[in-house]
Short mmCIF file of C-alpha atoms in Angstrom, two decimals:
data_model
loop_
_atom_site.label_atom_id
_atom_site.label_comp_id
_atom_site.label_asym_id
_atom_site.label_seq_id
_atom_site.Cartn_x
_atom_site.Cartn_y
_atom_site.Cartn_z
CA UNK K 404 23.98 -8.73 -23.66
CA UNK K 405 23.12 -7.76 -27.22
CA UNK K 406 20.83 -4.89 -28.19
CA UNK K 407 18.27 -7.41 -29.47
CA UNK K 408 18.19 -9.20 -26.10
CA UNK K 409 17.78 -5.88 -24.28
CA UNK K 410 14.85 -4.94 -26.54
CA UNK K 411 13.20 -8.34 -26.00
CA UNK K 412 13.60 -8.01 -22.23
CA UNK K 413 12.03 -4.51 -22.28
CA UNK K 414 9.15 -5.74 -24.46
CA UNK K 415 8.42 -8.66 -22.14
CA UNK K 416 8.52 -6.35 -19.11
CA UNK K 417 6.16 -3.85 -20.77
CA UNK K 418 3.68 -6.60 -21.74
CA UNK K 419 3.79 -7.96 -18.19
CA UNK K 420 3.07 -4.56 -16.65
CA UNK K 421 0.24 -3.85 -19.10
CA UNK K 422 -1.37 -7.22 -18.43
CA UNK K 423 -1.36 -6.48 -14.69
CA UNK K 424 -3.23 -3.21 -15.22
CA UNK K 425 -5.63 -4.76 -17.70
CA UNK K 426 -6.55 -7.72 -15.47
CA UNK K 427 -7.65 -5.55 -12.53
CA UNK K 428 -11.07 -3.95 -12.81
CA UNK K 429 -11.87 -1.00 -10.55
CA UNK K 430 -15.28 0.17 -9.40
CA UNK K 431 -16.61 2.74 -6.95
CA UNK K 432 -19.59 2.69 -4.65
CA UNK K 433 -21.11 5.63 -2.76
CA UNK K 434 -20.92 5.17 1.02
CA UNK K 435 -24.74 5.37 1.39
CA UNK K 436 -25.28 2.72 -1.29
CA UNK K 437 -22.70 0.51 0.40
CA UNK K 438 -24.44 0.94 3.76
CA UNK K 439 -27.86 0.14 2.26
CA UNK K 440 -26.63 -2.98 0.49
CA UNK K 441 -24.59 -4.32 3.40
CA UNK K 442 -27.34 -3.89 5.99
CA UNK K 443 -29.94 -5.94 4.09
CA UNK K 444 -31.13 -8.72 6.42
CA UNK K 445 -28.93 -11.76 5.93
CA UNK K 446 -25.87 -9.84 4.72
CA UNK K 447 -24.67 -9.34 8.30
CA UNK K 448 -24.34 -13.09 8.90
CA UNK K 449 -20.93 -14.67 8.68
CA UNK K 450 -20.36 -18.12 7.22
CA UNK K 451 -17.27 -20.29 7.24
CA UNK K 452 -15.73 -20.65 3.79
CA UNK K 453 -12.71 -22.39 2.38
CA UNK K 454 -10.59 -21.17 -0.53
CA UNK K 455 -7.64 -22.57 -2.40
CA UNK K 456 -4.21 -21.44 -1.27
CA UNK K 457 -2.46 -20.06 -4.37
CA UNK K 458 0.95 -20.09 -2.68
CA UNK K 459 3.31 -22.45 -4.50
CA UNK K 460 4.00 -25.70 -2.66
CA UNK K 461 1.11 -25.16 -0.26
CA UNK K 462 -1.30 -28.06 -0.16
CA UNK K 463 -3.76 -26.78 2.42
CA UNK K 464 -6.77 -24.56 1.81
CA UNK K 465 -7.49 -21.42 3.82
CA UNK K 466 -10.59 -21.32 6.07
CA UNK K 467 -12.09 -18.08 7.35
CA UNK K 468 -15.39 -16.33 8.12
CA UNK K 469 -16.92 -14.51 5.16
CA UNK K 470 -20.01 -12.36 4.77
CA UNK K 471 -23.20 -13.72 3.17
CA UNK K 472 -23.42 -11.07 0.46
CA UNK K 473 -24.23 -12.67 -2.89
CA UNK K 474 -23.51 -9.60 -5.01
CA UNK K 475 -22.97 -5.86 -4.75
CA UNK K 476 -24.00 -3.11 -7.17
CA UNK K 477 -21.10 -0.78 -7.99
CA UNK K 478 -20.30 1.89 -10.58
CA UNK K 479 -17.71 1.29 -13.32
CA UNK K 480 -15.39 3.93 -14.78
CA UNK K 481 -17.99 4.84 -17.44
CA UNK K 482 -20.63 5.58 -14.79
CA UNK K 483 -22.67 2.41 -15.41
CA UNK K 484 -24.08 0.30 -12.59
CA UNK K 485 -22.52 -3.16 -12.49
CA UNK K 486 -23.61 -6.14 -10.40
CA UNK K 487 -20.49 -7.84 -8.98
CA UNK K 488 -20.71 -11.36 -7.62
CA UNK K 489 -19.06 -11.74 -4.22
CA UNK K 490 -15.74 -13.48 -4.57
CA UNK K 491 -12.47 -13.89 -2.66
CA UNK K 492 -10.83 -11.93 -5.50
CA UNK K 493 -12.59 -8.67 -4.54
CA UNK K 494 -10.66 -6.11 -2.52
CA UNK K 495 -11.88 -2.84 -1.04
CA UNK K 496 -9.88 0.36 -1.02
CA UNK K 497 -11.22 2.62 1.71
CA UNK K 498 -10.26 6.31 1.81
CA UNK K 499 -11.03 8.04 5.08
CA UNK K 500 -11.90 11.73 5.25
CA UNK K 501 -8.42 12.29 6.72
CA UNK K 502 -6.92 10.94 3.50
CA UNK K 503 -5.66 7.68 5.01
CA UNK K 504 -6.20 4.64 2.79
CA UNK K 505 -6.84 1.05 3.80
CA UNK K 506 -7.27 -2.22 1.92
CA UNK K 507 -9.77 -4.83 3.11
CA UNK K 508 -10.94 -8.13 1.68
CA UNK K 509 -14.50 -7.56 0.47
CA UNK K 510 -15.86 -11.00 1.36
CA UNK K 511 -14.85 -10.48 5.00
CA UNK K 512 -16.55 -7.07 5.38
CA UNK K 513 -19.72 -6.52 7.39
CA UNK K 514 -21.45 -3.40 8.71
CA UNK K 515 -22.46 -3.32 12.37
CA UNK K 516 -23.77 -0.23 14.16
CA UNK K 517 -22.67 2.06 11.30
CA UNK K 518 -19.13 0.66 11.47
CA UNK K 519 -17.42 -1.20 8.65
CA UNK K 520 -15.53 -4.23 9.96
CA UNK K 521 -13.26 -6.36 7.81
CA UNK K 522 -10.06 -8.35 7.48
CA UNK K 523 -6.80 -7.23 5.93
CA UNK K 524 -5.46 -10.77 5.51
CA UNK K 525 -6.85 -14.26 5.19
CA UNK K 526 -3.70 -15.92 6.49
CA UNK K 527 -3.36 -13.67 9.55
CA UNK K 528 -7.05 -13.43 10.36
CA UNK K 529 -6.63 -11.33 13.49
CA UNK K 530 -5.49 -8.39 11.30
CA UNK K 531 -8.84 -6.64 11.22
CA UNK K 532 -9.91 -3.04 10.85
CA UNK K 533 -12.98 -1.15 12.05
CA UNK K 534 -13.90 2.14 10.38
CA UNK K 535 -16.97 4.27 11.19
CA UNK K 536 -19.00 4.74 7.99
CA UNK K 537 -19.35 8.49 8.62
CA UNK K 538 -15.52 8.73 8.51
CA UNK K 539 -15.30 7.21 5.01
CA UNK K 540 -14.81 9.52 2.05
CA UNK K 541 -14.57 6.98 -0.77
CA UNK K 542 -14.97 3.25 -1.37
CA UNK K 543 -13.35 1.53 -4.34
CA UNK K 544 -13.79 -2.15 -5.10
CA UNK K 545 -11.26 -3.94 -7.24
CA UNK K 546 -11.52 -7.32 -8.91
CA UNK K 547 -7.89 -8.24 -8.44
CA UNK K 548 -7.97 -11.18 -10.82
CA UNK K 549 -6.14 -13.32 -8.26
CA UNK K 550 -6.66 -17.06 -8.49
CA UNK K 551 -8.63 -17.46 -5.26
CA UNK K 552 -11.72 -19.68 -5.55
CA UNK K 553 -14.24 -20.95 -3.02
CA UNK K 554 -13.89 -24.70 -2.55
#
């Protein structure tokens, strides 16, 4: 392999890695704000939704129960409040006070009796997690940029 080919390969790899970081937008939300927004009447209800399956050669959509949240107000990296529309692209990164971290799918999350309940996978829907809100240190929400869309 020539030096020129090696340089081209490195350049393509660097551009690919940078585009991954650029396409994901990260936000935070204080636990109390999250609790207040998720316990608004109507946000506790689950509804059946269907999304496209982005897996190559898969021709079936994915059905699952999602929350009824239309949007959530979060804080961007500059400290500004941002109104995010609920979407299957949103993921939550939960950090417990013990330091353990978990990832949940935002559109599957509800709050019941001061406990956050949500799914870790849409394909394996029985992979769920329950975390008491008073045990949560930090909540990050990420727009992953994945190609999921409600049908």
